Amino acid sequence: EYGIVRPKGYTVSFHAAPEMEKHHFGQTHPMKPWRLTLTKSLVTSYGMPFAMDNYLSRAATYEELNAFHSNEYLDYLATAEPEDQPRDIDNPDKEVKFNLGGSDCPLFYGLYNYCSMSAGCSLDAARKICNNQADIAVAWGGGLHHAKKSEASGFCYINDIVLAILQLLRIYPRVLYIDIDVHHGDGVEEAFFSTDRVMTVSFHKYQPEVFFPGTGSLDDNGPKSEHNPGAHHAINVPLNDGITDEQYEALFKNIIGAINERYRPSAIALQCGADSLAGDRLGRFNLRVQGHGACVKYCKSLGLPMILFGGGGYTPRNVARAWAYETSIAIGADTRIPETIPEHAPWREHFIHDTLFPTLEQSMNEPRHNRNSDKRLREIVAHVHEQLRFVEH
Ligand code: ZLM
Ligand code: CA
Ligand code: ZN
């Protein structure tokens, strides 16, 4: 009804696992899987499913998860019960097995199901891209970039992105991983530290000791040992509180443009963490839905096969706005969908303001002070360009 039609000449696949959305991390835990329900509802109200191939993903198998994660870790993840949760009133973040059961990564009912479905979405997306059955594949249930081979971290248990990139590497010689979540994409960076077939780029708030996970400094470019082909293939863009759309977009286009020219990736994996938006419960930036989406639009303009992953995002109404808008970009309908949230949208009352593009003032009481000087941003760009000179092409 909004004139949403299939894009001519290319295919977008949309991968969801509604079961995933029913899981709960705990009453006040910031990660709310039902934000995916809200996203899907907005995507549907705009009529976007008509323009895509829609898939219900099956859960990833143990063997599929085992392509990155260790048996010891998976065995514990599959069998641990919420009752195993170590309870230490004085020290709720006490060291626990595989970092499972603390307040960031609690053990909850159906945890293994939740994890394997998130990975299932991302693996399905990767397979569609490998088989040339989709040009852009969307997996909003994925994007859990902190998980390690044998450790949960920062709300992430299974690194679906690493698993999906491993699939892409069967077909594509070079994969560019881009991460616009407000947190550093440490798990993905580390997983591909020793290969030049994946280049990782993360934009994030960087303030060690204060902001999670504390890694991702400008000069973290991968281990610089003589025989490591992965040296120089990690790029980090450390930012401060309050960065604006204009600054972020200019920085993003400059850096990704330069990387695309130098590295010549054959596919893109883009983590679209929505906690970089203004007003996010955990975030620190002043990005609007348009600025966040502009990054997706720029990546699409490079014309490479691409997977869009979800990730962080702790103010559900804004997560839904950003990911619905980015779905519309994928199908090329972003200029056609009305800015006003459809009248018939279920959950419409959740959005408070009835626009897809709230102003900074609508997103938060008081926008954050911008602590990113243009001078510092120019230094960052210069460093990245310097790094890229070491990349063979
Ligand atoms: N404490 N409850 C981003 C992952 C960010 C580590 C400091 C936990 C929270 C946070 C959990 C209900 C992605 C840290 C924080 C308090 C050790 C983080 C449970 C509030 C709550 O109310 C909360 C009791 C909880 C956790 C806040 N944790 C805020 N920031 C980070 C992890 C994940 O977006 O990048 C991708 C999905 N953790 O700062 C502590 C050091 C745990
Ligand atoms: Ca990031
Ligand atoms: Zn995050």
CSV table of N, CA and C in Angstrom, one decimal, residues 169 172-176 191-200 227-234 262-266 390-393:
chain,number,residue,atom,x,y,z
A,169,LEU,N,33.7,-17.2,3.7
A,169,LEU,CA,35.1,-17.5,3.2
A,169,LEU,C,35.2,-18.7,2.4
A,172,TYR,N,34.0,-16.5,-1.0
A,172,TYR,CA,34.5,-15.2,-1.2
A,172,TYR,C,36.0,-15.0,-0.7
A,173,PRO,N,36.9,-14.6,-1.6
A,173,PRO,CA,38.3,-14.5,-1.1
A,173,PRO,C,38.5,-13.5,0.0
A,174,ARG,N,37.9,-12.3,0.0
A,174,ARG,CA,38.1,-11.3,1.0
A,174,ARG,C,36.8,-10.8,1.5
A,175,VAL,N,36.6,-10.8,2.9
A,175,VAL,CA,35.4,-10.3,3.5
A,175,VAL,C,35.7,-9.0,4.3
A,176,LEU,N,35.0,-8.0,4.1
A,176,LEU,CA,35.1,-6.8,5.0
A,176,LEU,C,34.1,-6.8,6.0
A,191,ALA,N,38.9,-13.2,16.4
A,191,ALA,CA,38.8,-14.4,15.7
A,191,ALA,C,39.6,-14.4,14.3
A,192,PHE,N,39.7,-13.2,13.7
A,192,PHE,CA,40.4,-13.1,12.4
A,192,PHE,C,41.7,-12.4,12.5
A,193,PHE,N,42.3,-12.4,13.7
A,193,PHE,CA,43.6,-11.7,13.9
A,193,PHE,C,44.7,-12.2,13.0
A,194,SER,N,44.6,-13.5,12.6
A,194,SER,CA,45.8,-14.0,11.9
A,194,SER,C,45.5,-14.4,10.4
A,195,THR,N,44.5,-13.7,9.9
A,195,THR,CA,44.3,-13.9,8.4
A,195,THR,C,44.1,-12.6,7.7
A,196,ASP,N,44.6,-12.5,6.5
A,196,ASP,CA,44.4,-11.3,5.7
A,196,ASP,C,43.1,-11.5,4.8
A,197,ARG,N,42.4,-12.5,5.0
A,197,ARG,CA,41.1,-12.7,4.2
A,197,ARG,C,39.9,-12.0,4.8
A,198,VAL,N,40.1,-11.5,6.0
A,198,VAL,CA,39.0,-10.7,6.6
A,198,VAL,C,39.7,-9.5,7.2
A,199,MET,N,39.1,-8.3,6.8
A,199,MET,CA,39.5,-7.1,7.4
A,199,MET,C,38.4,-6.6,8.3
A,200,THR,N,38.7,-6.3,9.6
A,200,THR,CA,37.7,-5.9,10.5
A,200,THR,C,37.8,-4.4,10.8
A,227,HIS,N,55.4,-12.9,10.7
A,227,HIS,CA,54.8,-13.9,9.8
A,227,HIS,C,53.3,-13.9,9.9
A,228,ASN,N,52.7,-12.9,10.4
A,228,ASN,CA,51.3,-12.8,10.6
A,228,ASN,C,50.6,-12.1,9.4
A,229,PRO,N,50.0,-12.8,8.5
A,229,PRO,CA,49.4,-12.2,7.3
A,229,PRO,C,48.2,-11.2,7.8
A,230,GLY,N,47.7,-11.5,9.0
A,230,GLY,CA,46.6,-10.6,9.5
A,230,GLY,C,47.0,-9.3,10.1
A,231,ALA,N,48.3,-9.1,10.2
A,231,ALA,CA,48.8,-7.8,10.7
A,231,ALA,C,48.2,-6.7,9.8
A,232,HIS,N,47.9,-5.5,10.4
A,232,HIS,CA,47.3,-4.4,9.7
A,232,HIS,C,45.9,-4.6,9.2
A,233,HIS,N,45.3,-5.8,9.4
A,233,HIS,CA,44.0,-6.0,8.9
A,233,HIS,C,42.9,-5.8,10.0
A,234,ALA,N,43.2,-5.1,11.1
A,234,ALA,CA,42.2,-4.7,12.0
A,234,ALA,C,42.3,-3.2,12.1
A,262,ARG,N,41.4,0.1,-1.3
A,262,ARG,CA,42.7,-0.5,-1.1
A,262,ARG,C,42.6,-2.1,-0.9
A,263,TYR,N,41.6,-2.5,-0.2
A,263,TYR,CA,41.4,-3.9,0.2
A,263,TYR,C,40.6,-4.7,-0.9
A,264,ARG,N,39.8,-4.0,-1.6
A,264,ARG,CA,38.9,-4.6,-2.6
A,264,ARG,C,38.2,-5.9,-2.1
A,265,PRO,N,37.3,-5.7,-1.1
A,265,PRO,CA,36.6,-6.9,-0.5
A,265,PRO,C,35.7,-7.5,-1.6
A,266,SER,N,35.4,-8.8,-1.4
A,266,SER,CA,34.4,-9.4,-2.3
A,266,SER,C,33.0,-9.6,-1.7
A,390,PHE,N,50.1,-0.4,4.4
A,390,PHE,CA,50.7,-1.6,4.7
A,390,PHE,C,49.9,-2.8,4.1
A,391,VAL,N,48.7,-2.5,3.7
A,391,VAL,CA,47.8,-3.6,3.2
A,391,VAL,C,48.1,-3.9,1.7
A,392,GLU,N,48.5,-5.2,1.5
A,392,GLU,CA,48.8,-5.6,0.1
A,392,GLU,C,47.5,-5.5,-0.8
A,393,HIS,N,47.7,-5.2,-2.0
A,393,HIS,CA,46.5,-5.2,-2.9
A,393,HIS,C,46.8,-5.7,-4.3
